[in-house]
Amino acid sequence: MLKVRRIRQMREKPREHCAIFGVTCDDIGYSVSNFLYRGLIALQHRGQESTGISLLKTGGNIFTYKKNGLVSKVLKEKIISQYWGNVGIGHNRYATTGAVGFNSSLYMQPFHFKNNEIEFSMAFNGTIANFDEIKKRMDEMGRIFITDTDTEVLAQLIGSIALGTEDWPEILKLTSKLLDGSYSLILMTSKGDIYAIRDPLGFKPLCIGELKTEQRNLYFVASESCAIDSVGGFFLRDVKPGEIVHLSHQKDIHSELIINSHRTAICQFEYVYFARPDSILDNVSVAEARLQLGINLAKNDPILKNPEIYNNAIVVPVPDSGRSVAVGYAKEAKLPYIEGLMKNRYVHRTFIMPGQSKRKIAVKDKLNPIKNIVKDKDVILLDDSIVRGTTTQQIVSLLREKGGAKRVHLRISCPPIISPCYMGIDFPTKNELIAGRLQLQHGDNYLKAIQQVIGADSLVYQTIDNLTQAIGKTKNELCLACLTGNYPLKSLQKLAQLEDSIVKSRI
Ligand code: SF4
C-alpha cells in the first residue's frame, strides 16, 4: 500500500513538459528581452500554461517575471520594455492534470534562487527520478521547501553545493553526478553566465546557436532549433548528452563532457509528435523523420493491395501532427493526399489539455469532417499516436457518421504506447493507455481489441524497427520505454514493474 501511495504521489506532483530558452549578449547596453519573447513564442507548442523570464540587470541583479498564460499574453510590450538586460533565460511550462497548486505561481519557472551567498535563476525540462531521495536528504539537512517540484529540489541542491564556492562548472558537475533522471537545464548566474546541461542519456533535446553582427555577438540555448531559427540565429549544434556548455557574454562558448554514457536515450516521441517539424534534433530533421514514418507505413500496408479499397481511397491527415506522415504515406502509396478534416485553430492541442472531460469536448469543437471530400470514400486516416484512444475514437466516428466515409482505415506512425513515461511526458497510468490496458487484457490479440474500441475498419501501427529506421538512430540511442516497457534507468524499471502488477491485479 505504501508503494501504491508512492506511485500516486509521483503521479500527482506537478510534472513538466516544457520549453527552455536562454540568450546572452556581449553588449551590456543591449536588452535581450525581445529575443526571449521570440524564442519562447517559437517553443509555445512545448508548454502553454505559464510563461516566465529572468533577466540580469547591470550590477548583477536578477529580475524574474512569470505568470499563467501564453507567451503573447504574459510578455506584453510593456513588460518587454520594463524588464531588460543583456543576459536572460525563459521558460514555457506545461503542468499535468491533478497537480496540487496547478495554477500557482510557485510552480512556474524560471526558478529564482537567492540566499545570503548566492543568486541564480534556472529553467528546467524533465523529471528527476531520484527526487524523493534527494528531497529527503535535503530535508534532513534542514532545507525548507515551498513547493514539491523537481525544479525546487534541483535548485536547492545546486544552492547547497554552491555554499562557499562560485566555481560553477564544478558545482554543476557535482550536481549532475547526484541526479538520476531526464533533464535539460539552463542556469543563469548573477555574474551573467549561462550554463546549459543535458542529462547523460540525453532524453530531452537542447541545442545552441549564435548571432554575430558588427555591433554585438549573441549566443542562444534552446529546447529546439526552431527557436534559434526564429530569432534569426545560426544553429551551432546540439548540447551532447552528459555535457555542460558555458555561454558567456565575455568569453564565448566553452564546454565539457562530464558524464560519458555507453548509450543514449533520446526520446522517440519528440520525433513522432512533440517537436516542431522545422526543428533538427540530434542531427535528425523532425520533418524528414515524419515523412519517412509515413513511407514506412505505406510500404507495409496490406490494404493497398486490395483494388476495391485502393481505387476508392484517399489519404487524410489528422491535423496538424499527422500531416508530414500522411504526405509520406500518400507519396509512397501513390494516392491523393487530401485535407478531409477541418481544424479550428483556436482550440488547443487535445493531448496537452488538462482533464479528460475537457479533452472530450475539445475534439468535437476542434475538428469537423469535410463531407464533400470524405463521403463514400475509403479514408486512410493518418495520425501520430494513440494514447488514451478517446480522441481517435471520436475522430473515426466523426468521419463515418458526420462525414459519410465508407470505411476508415487508421494508420499510426508511433508503435503502440503500452507503458507510462516516467521521464516527464504525461502518459499518466498504464490503465489509461489503451494499448497498455488492452495488451494486459487480450495478450497477442490486443491490436484487434484496440481496433474494435476505436471503431476503425482496419488499424496498422508502425513497428519499432520501422520507427528507428525512420529516425535514423539505433535502439541503443533512443528511449523506447513507452513502447517496450524497458526503461533505460533501473530505478524506473522497478516502478514500471510495480505498476504492471497493480494494473494486472485490477483486471
Ligand atoms: S518513455 Fe516514451 S515519451 Fe517518455 S522519454 Fe521515453 S520515449 Fe519519450
Coordinates of C-alpha atoms and ligand atoms in Angstrom, one line a residue:
M1 CA 0.0 0.0 0.0
L2 CA 2.8 2.3 0.8
K3 CA 4.3 1.7 -2.6
V4 CA 1.0 2.3 -4.3
R5 CA 0.7 5.6 -2.4
R6 CA 4.2 6.4 -3.6
I7 CA 3.2 5.9 -7.2
R8 CA 0.2 8.1 -6.8
Q9 CA 2.2 10.7 -5.2
M10 CA 4.6 10.7 -8.1
R11 CA 1.6 11.0 -10.4
E12 CA 0.0 13.8 -8.6
K13 CA 3.1 16.0 -8.2
P14 CA 3.4 18.6 -10.9
R15 CA 5.4 17.3 -13.8
E16 CA 6.7 19.4 -16.7
H17 CA 6.9 19.0 -20.3
C18 CA 8.4 22.4 -21.0
A19 CA 10.5 24.6 -23.2
I20 CA 13.6 26.5 -22.2
F21 CA 15.4 29.3 -23.9
G22 CA 18.4 31.4 -23.0
V23 CA 20.3 34.3 -24.6
T24 CA 23.5 36.2 -23.7
C25 CA 24.9 39.3 -25.5
D26 CA 28.4 40.8 -25.2
D27 CA 26.9 44.3 -25.4
I28 CA 25.9 45.2 -21.8
G29 CA 23.8 48.1 -23.0
Y30 CA 21.6 45.9 -25.2
S31 CA 18.4 44.2 -24.0
V32 CA 17.8 40.6 -24.9
S33 CA 14.1 40.5 -23.7
N34 CA 12.8 40.7 -27.2
F35 CA 14.9 37.7 -28.1
L36 CA 13.4 35.8 -25.1
Y37 CA 9.9 36.7 -26.3
R38 CA 10.6 35.4 -29.8
G39 CA 12.4 32.3 -28.7
L40 CA 9.6 31.4 -26.3
I41 CA 6.9 32.0 -28.9
A42 CA 8.6 29.6 -31.2
L43 CA 8.6 27.0 -28.4
Q44 CA 5.0 27.6 -27.4
H45 CA 4.0 24.1 -28.5
R46 CA 6.0 22.6 -25.7
G47 CA 4.1 24.3 -22.9
Q48 CA 1.1 26.6 -22.7
E49 CA 0.2 27.1 -19.1
S50 CA 2.7 29.6 -18.0
T51 CA 5.5 31.8 -19.2
G52 CA 8.4 33.2 -17.3
I53 CA 11.7 35.1 -17.9
S54 CA 14.7 36.1 -15.7
L55 CA 16.9 38.9 -16.8
L56 CA 20.2 40.1 -15.5
K57 CA 20.3 43.8 -15.0
T58 CA 23.5 45.8 -14.9
G59 CA 25.0 45.5 -11.5
G60 CA 24.3 41.8 -11.1
N61 CA 20.7 41.8 -10.0
I62 CA 18.4 39.2 -11.4
F63 CA 14.7 40.1 -12.1
T64 CA 12.2 37.4 -12.7
Y65 CA 8.7 37.8 -14.1
K66 CA 6.3 34.9 -14.6
K67 CA 2.6 34.4 -15.0
N68 CA 0.0 32.0 -16.2
G69 CA -0.8 32.2 -19.9
L70 CA 0.7 32.1 -23.4
V71 CA 3.8 34.0 -24.2
S72 CA 2.0 36.7 -26.1
K73 CA -0.4 37.2 -23.1
V74 CA 2.3 37.3 -20.4
L75 CA 5.1 39.1 -22.2
K76 CA 3.3 42.2 -23.4
E77 CA 5.2 45.1 -24.9
K78 CA 5.1 47.0 -21.6
I79 CA 6.8 44.1 -19.8
I80 CA 9.4 43.6 -22.5
S81 CA 10.4 47.2 -22.3
Q82 CA 10.3 47.3 -18.5
Y83 CA 12.4 44.1 -18.0
W84 CA 15.6 44.4 -19.8
G85 CA 19.2 43.2 -19.5
N86 CA 21.9 41.7 -21.7
V87 CA 21.5 38.1 -20.4
G88 CA 18.3 36.2 -19.8
I89 CA 16.6 32.9 -19.7
G90 CA 12.9 31.9 -20.2
H91 CA 10.5 29.1 -19.8
N92 CA 7.2 27.8 -21.1
R93 CA 5.5 25.4 -18.7
Y94 CA 3.1 22.6 -19.2
A95 CA 1.7 21.2 -16.0
T96 CA -0.1 17.9 -15.8
T97 CA -3.6 17.5 -14.5
G98 CA -4.3 16.8 -10.9
A99 CA -1.3 18.7 -9.6
V100 CA -1.9 20.5 -6.4
G101 CA -1.4 24.2 -6.9
F102 CA -1.5 23.6 -10.7
N103 CA -2.1 27.2 -11.4
S104 CA 0.1 28.5 -8.7
S105 CA 2.9 30.9 -9.4
L106 CA 5.0 28.7 -7.1
Y107 CA 5.3 26.1 -9.8
M108 CA 6.2 28.4 -12.6
Q109 CA 9.7 28.8 -13.9
P110 CA 12.4 30.2 -14.1
F111 CA 13.1 29.3 -10.5
H112 CA 14.9 32.2 -8.9
F113 CA 17.2 31.2 -6.1
K114 CA 18.7 33.7 -3.7
N115 CA 20.3 33.5 -0.3
N116 CA 22.9 35.5 1.6
E117 CA 25.7 34.0 -0.5
I118 CA 24.5 33.1 -3.9
E119 CA 21.9 34.1 -6.5
F120 CA 20.9 32.3 -9.7
S121 CA 17.9 31.6 -11.9
M122 CA 17.2 28.3 -13.6
A123 CA 14.8 26.8 -16.0
F124 CA 14.3 23.1 -16.3
N125 CA 12.7 20.5 -18.6
G126 CA 12.4 16.9 -17.4
T127 CA 11.8 14.7 -14.4
I128 CA 14.3 13.8 -11.6
A129 CA 13.8 10.1 -10.9
N130 CA 15.6 10.2 -7.5
F131 CA 13.5 13.3 -6.5
D132 CA 12.3 11.7 -3.2
E133 CA 15.7 10.6 -2.2
I134 CA 17.3 14.0 -2.8
K135 CA 14.5 15.8 -1.1
K136 CA 14.7 13.5 2.0
R137 CA 18.4 14.2 2.3
M138 CA 17.9 17.9 1.9
D139 CA 15.1 17.8 4.5
E140 CA 17.5 16.2 6.9
M141 CA 19.9 19.0 6.2
G142 CA 17.2 21.4 7.4
R143 CA 16.3 22.8 4.0
I144 CA 12.8 24.3 3.8
F145 CA 10.8 23.7 0.6
I146 CA 8.0 25.9 -0.6
T147 CA 6.8 23.6 -3.4
D148 CA 7.1 19.8 -4.1
T149 CA 8.5 20.2 -7.6
D150 CA 11.7 18.7 -9.1
T151 CA 12.7 22.2 -10.0
E152 CA 12.9 23.4 -6.5
V153 CA 14.6 20.3 -5.2
L154 CA 17.2 20.8 -8.0
A155 CA 17.6 24.5 -7.2
Q156 CA 18.0 23.8 -3.5
L157 CA 20.6 21.0 -4.3
I158 CA 22.6 23.4 -6.5
G159 CA 22.3 26.1 -3.8
S160 CA 23.6 23.8 -1.1
I161 CA 26.5 22.6 -3.3
A162 CA 27.3 26.2 -4.2
L163 CA 27.9 27.1 -0.5
G164 CA 31.3 28.7 -0.2
T165 CA 32.2 28.5 -3.9
E166 CA 31.5 30.1 -7.2
D167 CA 33.1 27.5 -9.3
W168 CA 30.0 26.9 -11.4
P169 CA 31.4 24.2 -13.7
E170 CA 32.4 22.2 -10.5
I171 CA 29.1 22.9 -8.8
L172 CA 27.1 21.7 -11.8
K173 CA 29.4 18.7 -12.4
L174 CA 28.7 17.6 -8.8
T175 CA 25.0 18.2 -9.2
S176 CA 24.8 16.1 -12.3
K177 CA 26.5 13.2 -10.7
L178 CA 23.9 13.2 -7.9
L179 CA 20.9 13.2 -10.3
D180 CA 19.1 10.3 -11.9
G181 CA 16.5 11.2 -14.5
S182 CA 15.8 13.2 -17.6
Y183 CA 16.7 16.8 -17.7
S184 CA 17.7 19.7 -19.9
L185 CA 18.5 22.7 -17.8
I186 CA 19.7 26.2 -18.2
L187 CA 21.1 28.2 -15.3
M188 CA 21.9 31.9 -15.3
T189 CA 24.3 33.2 -12.6
S190 CA 24.4 36.7 -11.2
K191 CA 27.7 37.2 -12.9
G192 CA 26.0 36.9 -16.3
D193 CA 27.0 33.4 -17.3
I194 CA 24.6 30.9 -18.7
Y195 CA 25.2 27.1 -18.2
A196 CA 23.3 24.6 -20.3
I197 CA 23.3 21.0 -19.1
R198 CA 21.8 17.9 -20.7
D199 CA 21.4 14.6 -18.8
P200 CA 23.8 11.8 -19.6
L201 CA 21.2 9.8 -21.6
G202 CA 20.0 12.9 -23.5
F203 CA 16.3 12.3 -23.0
K204 CA 15.3 15.9 -23.7
P205 CA 16.6 18.0 -26.6
L206 CA 18.8 21.0 -26.1
C207 CA 20.9 23.0 -28.6
I208 CA 22.9 26.1 -29.0
G209 CA 23.2 28.9 -31.6
E210 CA 24.8 32.2 -32.3
L211 CA 24.2 35.5 -34.0
K212 CA 27.2 37.6 -34.8
T213 CA 26.8 41.1 -36.1
E214 CA 29.2 44.1 -36.5
Q215 CA 27.8 45.6 -33.3
R216 CA 27.4 42.6 -31.0
N217 CA 27.6 38.8 -30.5
L218 CA 24.7 36.8 -29.1
Y219 CA 24.6 33.2 -28.1
F220 CA 21.5 31.1 -27.6
V221 CA 20.4 27.9 -25.9
A222 CA 17.1 26.4 -26.7
S223 CA 15.0 23.3 -26.4
E224 CA 14.6 23.1 -30.1
S225 CA 16.5 24.5 -33.1
C226 CA 13.3 26.2 -34.5
A227 CA 13.6 28.8 -31.7
I228 CA 17.2 29.7 -32.8
D229 CA 15.9 30.0 -36.4
S230 CA 13.1 32.2 -35.3
V231 CA 15.3 34.7 -33.6
G232 CA 17.5 34.9 -36.7
G233 CA 20.4 33.0 -35.2
F234 CA 22.5 30.2 -36.6
F235 CA 22.2 26.8 -35.2
L236 CA 25.6 25.6 -34.0
R237 CA 25.0 22.2 -32.5
D238 CA 23.1 20.1 -30.0
V239 CA 24.3 20.0 -26.4
K240 CA 25.6 16.5 -26.1
P241 CA 24.2 14.1 -23.6
G242 CA 26.2 14.5 -20.4
E243 CA 27.7 17.8 -21.4
I244 CA 27.8 21.2 -19.7
V245 CA 28.0 24.2 -22.1
H246 CA 29.1 27.6 -20.7
L247 CA 27.8 30.6 -22.6
S248 CA 29.5 33.8 -21.5
H249 CA 28.9 37.3 -22.7
Q250 CA 32.6 37.8 -22.1
K251 CA 34.2 34.6 -23.2
D252 CA 32.4 32.9 -26.0
I253 CA 31.3 29.2 -25.7
H254 CA 33.1 26.6 -23.6
S255 CA 32.0 23.0 -23.0
E256 CA 32.9 19.9 -21.1
L257 CA 31.6 16.4 -21.3
I258 CA 31.1 15.5 -17.7
I259 CA 29.5 12.1 -18.0
N260 CA 30.1 9.8 -20.9
S261 CA 27.4 7.2 -21.1
H262 CA 27.7 3.9 -23.0
R263 CA 24.3 4.6 -24.6
T264 CA 21.9 7.5 -25.1
A265 CA 18.1 7.5 -24.6
I266 CA 16.8 10.3 -26.8
C267 CA 13.0 10.5 -26.6
Q268 CA 11.5 8.9 -29.7
F269 CA 8.3 10.8 -29.1
E270 CA 10.0 14.1 -29.9
Y271 CA 10.3 13.0 -33.5
V272 CA 6.9 11.4 -33.6
Y273 CA 4.8 14.2 -32.0
F274 CA 6.3 16.8 -29.7
A275 CA 8.9 18.7 -31.6
R276 CA 8.2 21.2 -34.3
P277 CA 8.7 19.7 -37.8
D278 CA 11.2 22.5 -38.7
S279 CA 13.5 21.5 -35.8
I280 CA 16.6 19.4 -36.1
L281 CA 17.1 17.3 -33.1
D282 CA 20.4 15.4 -32.6
N283 CA 21.2 15.8 -36.3
V284 CA 17.8 14.5 -37.4
S285 CA 15.3 16.6 -39.2
V286 CA 11.9 16.1 -37.5
A287 CA 10.0 16.7 -40.8
E288 CA 12.1 14.2 -42.7
A289 CA 11.7 11.6 -39.9
R290 CA 7.9 12.0 -40.0
L291 CA 7.8 11.8 -43.8
Q292 CA 9.8 8.5 -43.6
L293 CA 7.4 7.2 -40.9
G294 CA 4.6 7.7 -43.5
I295 CA 6.5 6.0 -46.2
N296 CA 7.2 3.0 -44.0
L297 CA 3.6 2.7 -43.1
A298 CA 2.6 2.6 -46.8
K299 CA 5.3 0.1 -47.7
N300 CA 3.9 -2.4 -45.2
D301 CA 0.2 -1.8 -45.7
P302 CA -1.9 -4.8 -46.9
I303 CA -5.0 -2.7 -47.9
L304 CA -3.0 -1.1 -50.7
K305 CA -3.1 -4.5 -52.4
N306 CA -6.9 -4.6 -52.3
P307 CA -8.1 -3.0 -55.6
E308 CA -11.6 -2.4 -54.2
I309 CA -10.2 -0.3 -51.3
Y310 CA -7.2 1.2 -53.2
N311 CA -9.3 2.6 -56.1
N312 CA -11.6 4.3 -53.7
A313 CA -9.0 5.5 -51.2
I314 CA -7.9 9.0 -50.1
V315 CA -5.2 9.8 -47.6
V316 CA -6.4 12.2 -44.8
P317 CA -4.2 13.5 -42.0
V318 CA -5.3 14.3 -38.5
P319 CA -4.2 17.9 -38.4
D320 CA -1.6 19.1 -37.6
S321 CA 0.8 16.4 -36.4
G322 CA -0.5 13.8 -38.9
R323 CA 0.4 15.9 -41.9
S324 CA 4.0 15.1 -42.6
V325 CA 3.4 11.4 -42.1
A326 CA 0.3 11.5 -44.4
V327 CA 2.4 13.2 -47.1
G328 CA 4.9 10.4 -46.9
Y329 CA 2.2 7.7 -46.9
A330 CA 0.4 9.2 -49.9
K331 CA 3.6 9.6 -51.9
E332 CA 4.6 6.0 -51.3
A333 CA 1.1 4.7 -51.9
K334 CA 0.6 6.9 -55.0
L335 CA -2.7 8.0 -53.6
P336 CA -4.2 11.5 -53.3
Y337 CA -3.4 13.4 -50.1
I338 CA -6.5 15.4 -49.1
E339 CA -7.3 17.5 -46.1
G340 CA -10.6 15.9 -45.0
L341 CA -10.8 17.3 -41.5
M342 CA -11.1 21.0 -40.8
K343 CA -9.4 22.1 -37.7
N344 CA -10.4 25.1 -35.6
R345 CA -7.1 26.7 -34.9
Y346 CA -8.4 28.4 -31.8
V347 CA -8.7 25.3 -29.7
H348 CA -5.5 24.0 -28.1
R349 CA -3.9 20.6 -28.9
T350 CA -6.0 17.9 -27.1
F351 CA -3.2 15.8 -25.8
I352 CA -1.9 18.6 -23.6
M353 CA -5.2 19.9 -22.3
P354 CA -5.6 19.1 -18.6
G355 CA -8.5 17.0 -17.7
Q356 CA -10.2 14.1 -19.5
S357 CA -13.6 15.8 -19.8
K358 CA -12.1 18.9 -21.4
R359 CA -10.3 16.6 -23.8
K360 CA -13.6 15.0 -24.9
I361 CA -15.3 18.4 -25.5
A362 CA -12.3 19.7 -27.4
V363 CA -12.3 17.0 -30.2
K364 CA -15.8 17.9 -31.4
D365 CA -15.1 21.6 -31.1
K366 CA -11.8 21.2 -32.8
L367 CA -12.4 19.0 -35.8
N368 CA -15.1 18.9 -38.5
P369 CA -15.1 16.4 -41.4
I370 CA -15.4 17.9 -44.9
K371 CA -18.3 15.9 -46.3
N372 CA -17.7 16.6 -49.9
I373 CA -14.2 15.2 -49.6
V374 CA -14.7 12.1 -47.4
K375 CA -18.3 11.0 -48.3
D376 CA -18.4 7.3 -49.6
K377 CA -14.6 7.2 -49.6
D378 CA -12.2 4.7 -48.0
V379 CA -10.4 7.2 -45.8
I380 CA -6.9 6.2 -44.9
L381 CA -6.5 8.3 -41.7
L382 CA -3.0 9.1 -40.6
D383 CA -2.2 10.1 -37.0
D384 CA 0.9 10.3 -35.0
S385 CA -0.1 8.2 -32.0
I386 CA -2.9 6.8 -29.9
V387 CA -2.5 7.5 -26.2
R388 CA -5.8 7.1 -24.4
G389 CA -7.9 6.3 -27.5
T390 CA -10.8 8.6 -26.7
T391 CA -9.7 11.3 -29.2
T392 CA -9.1 8.8 -32.0
Q393 CA -12.4 7.0 -31.4
Q394 CA -14.2 10.3 -31.8
I395 CA -12.4 11.3 -35.0
V396 CA -13.2 7.9 -36.6
S397 CA -16.8 8.3 -35.6
L398 CA -17.0 11.9 -36.9
L399 CA -15.6 10.8 -40.3
R400 CA -18.1 8.0 -40.6
E401 CA -21.2 9.4 -39.0
K402 CA -20.9 13.1 -39.9
G403 CA -18.7 12.9 -42.9
G404 CA -20.3 9.8 -44.5
A405 CA -17.0 7.9 -45.1
K406 CA -17.5 4.4 -46.4
R407 CA -14.7 2.9 -44.3
V408 CA -12.0 4.4 -42.1
H409 CA -8.5 2.8 -42.1
L410 CA -6.4 4.0 -39.3
R411 CA -2.6 4.2 -39.7
I412 CA -0.5 5.3 -36.7
S413 CA 3.1 6.5 -37.1
C414 CA 4.1 5.6 -33.5
P415 CA 4.1 2.0 -32.4
P416 CA 1.6 1.1 -29.6
I417 CA 2.2 3.0 -26.4
I418 CA 2.0 0.3 -23.7
S419 CA 3.8 1.8 -20.8
P420 CA 3.8 5.1 -18.9
C421 CA 6.5 7.7 -19.3
Y422 CA 8.3 8.5 -16.1
M423 CA 10.7 10.9 -17.8
G424 CA 8.4 13.9 -17.9
I425 CA 5.7 13.3 -20.5
D426 CA 2.1 13.0 -19.5
F427 CA 1.2 9.4 -20.1
P428 CA -0.3 9.1 -16.6
T429 CA -1.0 5.4 -16.0
K430 CA -0.8 2.1 -17.8
N431 CA -4.5 1.6 -17.2
E432 CA -5.3 4.8 -19.1
L433 CA -3.2 3.9 -22.1
I434 CA -5.5 2.0 -24.4
A435 CA -2.6 -0.2 -25.8
G436 CA -1.2 -0.9 -22.3
R437 CA -4.5 -1.9 -20.8
L438 CA -5.7 -4.0 -23.7
Q439 CA -2.4 -5.8 -24.1
L440 CA -2.7 -6.9 -20.5
Q441 CA -6.3 -8.0 -21.1
H442 CA -6.0 -9.6 -24.5
G443 CA -2.4 -10.6 -24.9
D444 CA -1.3 -11.0 -28.5
N445 CA -4.8 -10.1 -29.8
Y446 CA -4.6 -6.6 -28.3
L447 CA -4.4 -4.8 -31.6
K448 CA -7.7 -6.3 -32.8
A449 CA -9.2 -5.2 -29.5
I450 CA -7.9 -1.6 -29.9
Q451 CA -9.4 -1.5 -33.4
Q452 CA -12.8 -2.6 -32.1
V453 CA -12.8 0.0 -29.3
I454 CA -11.7 2.8 -31.7
G455 CA -14.3 1.6 -34.3
A456 CA -11.9 1.6 -37.3
D457 CA -12.3 -0.8 -40.2
S458 CA -8.6 -1.6 -40.1
L459 CA -5.7 -0.5 -37.9
V460 CA -2.0 -0.6 -38.6
Y461 CA 0.7 0.7 -36.3
Q462 CA 4.3 1.4 -37.1
T463 CA 6.7 -1.3 -36.0
I464 CA 9.5 -0.4 -33.6
D465 CA 12.1 -1.4 -36.3
N466 CA 10.5 0.9 -38.8
L467 CA 10.3 3.7 -36.3
T468 CA 14.1 3.6 -35.5
Q469 CA 14.8 3.3 -39.2
A470 CA 12.8 6.4 -39.9
I471 CA 14.5 8.4 -37.2
G472 CA 17.9 7.0 -38.3
K473 CA 19.0 6.1 -34.8
T474 CA 19.6 2.7 -33.2
K475 CA 17.6 1.2 -30.3
N476 CA 20.7 1.9 -28.2
E477 CA 20.4 5.6 -29.0
L478 CA 16.7 6.1 -28.4
C479 CA 14.4 5.9 -25.4
L480 CA 11.6 3.4 -26.4
A481 CA 10.4 2.7 -22.9
C482 CA 6.8 3.6 -23.5
L483 CA 6.7 1.2 -26.4
T484 CA 8.6 -1.7 -24.9
G485 CA 8.3 -1.3 -21.1
N486 CA 12.1 -1.4 -20.9
Y487 CA 13.3 1.7 -19.1
P488 CA 16.8 3.0 -19.6
L489 CA 17.0 3.9 -15.9
K490 CA 17.0 1.0 -13.4
S491 CA 15.1 2.9 -10.8
L492 CA 12.2 3.4 -13.2
Q493 CA 12.2 -0.2 -14.3
K494 CA 11.2 -1.2 -10.8
L495 CA 8.4 1.4 -10.8
A496 CA 7.1 0.1 -14.1
Q497 CA 7.0 -3.5 -12.9
L498 CA 5.1 -2.4 -9.8
E499 CA 2.6 -0.5 -11.9
D500 CA 2.2 -3.6 -14.2
S501 CA 1.4 -5.7 -11.2
I502 CA -1.2 -3.2 -9.9
V503 CA -3.0 -3.0 -13.2
K504 CA -3.0 -6.8 -13.6
S505 CA -4.4 -7.2 -10.2
R506 CA -7.3 -5.0 -11.2
I507 CA -8.2 -6.8 -14.4
Ligands
SF4_1 S1 9.1 6.8 -22.3 FE1 8.4 7.4 -24.3 S2 7.7 9.5 -24.1 FE2 9.0 9.0 -22.3 S3 11.0 9.7 -22.7 FE3 10.9 7.5 -23.3 S4 10.3 7.6 -25.5 FE4 9.9 9.6 -24.6

